Amino acid sequence: RDYRPCLVPDCKAPGYLGCYDDGDGNLIPNTVTPPKWPITIESCLEHCRLDSKRHAVIRNGQDCYCTNGVLDTTKPLTASSACGVQCLGNMFEYCGGYKRVVSVFDTNMG
């Protein structure tokens, strides 16, 4: 599989659905502990594909969550710059923002 890494916060990489403020908590599963390896966009997408999940949600440069939850399309996008935290596994990629600001990817497209 050819991956096209997201090298800038406002990129339009395949599968990238945008930067969201998940203040209401409907994008990050409460009962899931993220994997403990240095995350890249590719490794998170692959992890979620193997778990048969539709969306990969990344935050804090290191937290990867997988969900089948339907993305609320009425939730407003946040400025791409808010998702500018470098990934721990690849400092040239951006893996969400801090706290509840997340990058969301469609695992079927990314």
PDB file of C-alpha atoms in Angstrom:
ATOM      1  CA  ARG A   1       0.000   0.000   0.000  1.00  0.00           C
ATOM      2  CA  ASP A   2       1.379   3.416  -0.913  1.00  0.00           C
ATOM      3  CA  TYR A   3       0.988   5.928   1.898  1.00  0.00           C
ATOM      4  CA  ARG A   4       0.906   9.631   1.276  1.00  0.00           C
ATOM      5  CA  PRO A   5       1.954  11.222   4.545  1.00  0.00           C
ATOM      6  CA  CYS A   6       0.375  14.450   5.699  1.00  0.00           C
ATOM      7  CA  LEU A   7       3.405  16.722   5.829  1.00  0.00           C
ATOM      8  CA  VAL A   8       1.678  20.002   6.639  1.00  0.00           C
ATOM      9  CA  PRO A   9      -1.186  20.679   9.052  1.00  0.00           C
ATOM     10  CA  ASP A  10      -3.612  21.751   6.340  1.00  0.00           C
ATOM     11  CA  CYS A  11      -2.844  18.987   3.842  1.00  0.00           C
ATOM     12  CA  LYS A  12      -5.555  17.122   2.005  1.00  0.00           C
ATOM     13  CA  ALA A  13      -4.032  13.646   2.314  1.00  0.00           C
ATOM     14  CA  PRO A  14      -6.241  10.770   1.176  1.00  0.00           C
ATOM     15  CA  GLY A  15      -8.502   9.848   4.038  1.00  0.00           C
ATOM     16  CA  TYR A  16      -7.898  13.045   6.006  1.00  0.00           C
ATOM     17  CA  LEU A  17     -11.312  14.298   7.122  1.00  0.00           C
ATOM     18  CA  GLY A  18     -10.119  17.313   9.066  1.00  0.00           C
ATOM     19  CA  CYS A  19      -9.219  18.791  12.414  1.00  0.00           C
ATOM     20  CA  TYR A  20     -11.977  18.788  15.036  1.00  0.00           C
ATOM     21  CA  ASP A  21     -12.463  19.944  18.605  1.00  0.00           C
ATOM     22  CA  ASP A  22     -13.923  16.911  20.328  1.00  0.00           C
ATOM     23  CA  GLY A  23     -15.136  18.870  23.341  1.00  0.00           C
ATOM     24  CA  ASP A  24     -18.278  16.751  23.575  1.00  0.00           C
ATOM     25  CA  GLY A  25     -16.252  13.529  23.503  1.00  0.00           C
ATOM     26  CA  ASN A  26     -18.046  11.723  20.695  1.00  0.00           C
ATOM     27  CA  LEU A  27     -14.924  10.999  18.607  1.00  0.00           C
ATOM     28  CA  ILE A  28     -12.624   9.468  21.227  1.00  0.00           C
ATOM     29  CA  PRO A  29     -13.818   6.179  22.747  1.00  0.00           C
ATOM     30  CA  ASN A  30     -13.723   6.450  26.544  1.00  0.00           C
ATOM     31  CA  THR A  31     -12.862   2.819  27.213  1.00  0.00           C
ATOM     32  CA  VAL A  32      -9.951   2.542  24.787  1.00  0.00           C
ATOM     33  CA  THR A  33      -6.289   2.929  25.703  1.00  0.00           C
ATOM     34  CA  PRO A  34      -4.164   4.129  22.782  1.00  0.00           C
ATOM     35  CA  PRO A  35      -1.199   1.987  21.620  1.00  0.00           C
ATOM     36  CA  LYS A  36       2.156   2.628  23.255  1.00  0.00           C
ATOM     37  CA  TRP A  37       4.468   3.020  20.273  1.00  0.00           C
ATOM     38  CA  PRO A  38       5.685   6.224  18.579  1.00  0.00           C
ATOM     39  CA  ILE A  39       2.675   6.982  16.374  1.00  0.00           C
ATOM     40  CA  THR A  40       2.768   8.016  12.737  1.00  0.00           C
ATOM     41  CA  ILE A  41      -0.298   8.628  10.604  1.00  0.00           C
ATOM     42  CA  GLU A  42       0.440   5.429   8.685  1.00  0.00           C
ATOM     43  CA  SER A  43       0.855   3.263  11.805  1.00  0.00           C
ATOM     44  CA  CYS A  44      -2.387   4.571  13.313  1.00  0.00           C
ATOM     45  CA  LEU A  45      -4.311   3.958  10.080  1.00  0.00           C
ATOM     46  CA  GLU A  46      -2.911   0.433   9.807  1.00  0.00           C
ATOM     47  CA  HIS A  47      -3.684  -0.268  13.478  1.00  0.00           C
ATOM     48  CA  CYS A  48      -7.300   0.804  12.953  1.00  0.00           C
ATOM     49  CA  ARG A  49      -7.613  -1.169   9.706  1.00  0.00           C
ATOM     50  CA  LEU A  50      -6.427  -4.320  11.486  1.00  0.00           C
ATOM     51  CA  ASP A  51      -9.029  -3.623  14.170  1.00  0.00           C
ATOM     52  CA  SER A  52     -11.679  -3.291  11.409  1.00  0.00           C
ATOM     53  CA  LYS A  53     -12.537   0.281  12.418  1.00  0.00           C
ATOM     54  CA  ARG A  54     -13.721   2.977  10.024  1.00  0.00           C
ATOM     55  CA  HIS A  55     -12.046   6.043  11.545  1.00  0.00           C
ATOM     56  CA  ALA A  56      -8.615   6.742  12.989  1.00  0.00           C
ATOM     57  CA  VAL A  57      -8.546   9.622  15.471  1.00  0.00           C
ATOM     58  CA  ILE A  58      -5.160  11.064  16.471  1.00  0.00           C
ATOM     59  CA  ARG A  59      -4.287  13.627  19.158  1.00  0.00           C
ATOM     60  CA  ASN A  60      -1.377  14.859  21.284  1.00  0.00           C
ATOM     61  CA  GLY A  61       1.151  13.664  18.703  1.00  0.00           C
ATOM     62  CA  GLN A  62       0.957  10.179  20.169  1.00  0.00           C
ATOM     63  CA  ASP A  63      -2.598   8.971  20.870  1.00  0.00           C
ATOM     64  CA  CYS A  64      -4.297   6.804  18.236  1.00  0.00           C
ATOM     65  CA  TYR A  65      -7.947   5.829  18.659  1.00  0.00           C
ATOM     66  CA  CYS A  66     -10.056   3.663  16.387  1.00  0.00           C
ATOM     67  CA  THR A  67     -13.806   3.960  16.074  1.00  0.00           C
ATOM     68  CA  ASN A  68     -16.720   2.959  13.910  1.00  0.00           C
ATOM     69  CA  GLY A  69     -18.676   5.907  15.240  1.00  0.00           C
ATOM     70  CA  VAL A  70     -20.212   8.046  12.570  1.00  0.00           C
ATOM     71  CA  LEU A  71     -18.440  11.373  12.300  1.00  0.00           C
ATOM     72  CA  ASP A  72     -20.882  14.140  13.117  1.00  0.00           C
ATOM     73  CA  THR A  73     -20.744  16.176   9.940  1.00  0.00           C
ATOM     74  CA  THR A  74     -22.446  19.083  11.677  1.00  0.00           C
ATOM     75  CA  LYS A  75     -19.492  19.396  14.053  1.00  0.00           C
ATOM     76  CA  PRO A  76     -17.511  22.415  12.866  1.00  0.00           C
ATOM     77  CA  LEU A  77     -13.994  21.952  11.599  1.00  0.00           C
ATOM     78  CA  THR A  78     -11.285  23.553  13.705  1.00  0.00           C
ATOM     79  CA  ALA A  79      -8.444  25.541  12.143  1.00  0.00           C
ATOM     80  CA  SER A  80      -5.889  23.151  10.657  1.00  0.00           C
ATOM     81  CA  SER A  81      -3.160  24.876  12.638  1.00  0.00           C
ATOM     82  CA  ALA A  82      -4.771  23.542  15.839  1.00  0.00           C
ATOM     83  CA  CYS A  83      -3.784  20.030  14.690  1.00  0.00           C
ATOM     84  CA  GLY A  84      -0.106  20.936  14.347  1.00  0.00           C
ATOM     85  CA  VAL A  85       1.417  18.661  17.003  1.00  0.00           C
ATOM     86  CA  GLN A  86       4.249  16.655  15.488  1.00  0.00           C
ATOM     87  CA  CYS A  87       3.882  12.861  15.537  1.00  0.00           C
ATOM     88  CA  LEU A  88       6.273  11.138  17.936  1.00  0.00           C
ATOM     89  CA  GLY A  89       7.049   8.544  15.249  1.00  0.00           C
ATOM     90  CA  ASN A  90       7.731  11.066  12.470  1.00  0.00           C
ATOM     91  CA  MET A  91       8.426  14.704  13.225  1.00  0.00           C
ATOM     92  CA  PHE A  92       7.506  15.618   9.623  1.00  0.00           C
ATOM     93  CA  GLU A  93       3.875  14.556  10.142  1.00  0.00           C
ATOM     94  CA  TYR A  94       1.214  16.153  12.301  1.00  0.00           C
ATOM     95  CA  CYS A  95      -0.866  14.047  14.668  1.00  0.00           C
ATOM     96  CA  GLY A  96      -3.732  16.100  16.014  1.00  0.00           C
ATOM     97  CA  GLY A  97      -3.714  18.823  18.588  1.00  0.00           C
ATOM     98  CA  TYR A  98      -3.663  19.021  22.362  1.00  0.00           C
ATOM     99  CA  LYS A  99      -6.358  17.799  24.725  1.00  0.00           C
ATOM    100  CA  ARG A 100      -9.542  17.149  22.713  1.00  0.00           C
ATOM    101  CA  VAL A 101      -8.383  18.598  19.392  1.00  0.00           C
ATOM    102  CA  VAL A 102      -8.032  15.683  16.974  1.00  0.00           C
ATOM    103  CA  SER A 103      -7.122  14.786  13.405  1.00  0.00           C
ATOM    104  CA  VAL A 104      -9.655  12.376  11.897  1.00  0.00           C
ATOM    105  CA  PHE A 105      -8.912   9.927   9.067  1.00  0.00           C
ATOM    106  CA  ASP A 106     -11.096   7.528   7.102  1.00  0.00           C
ATOM    107  CA  THR A 107      -9.261   4.191   7.138  1.00  0.00           C
ATOM    108  CA  ASN A 108     -10.911   3.148   3.859  1.00  0.00           C
ATOM    109  CA  MET A 109      -9.348   6.068   2.009  1.00  0.00           C
ATOM    110  CA  GLY A 110      -6.068   6.836   3.768  1.00  0.00           C
TER     111      GLY A 110
END
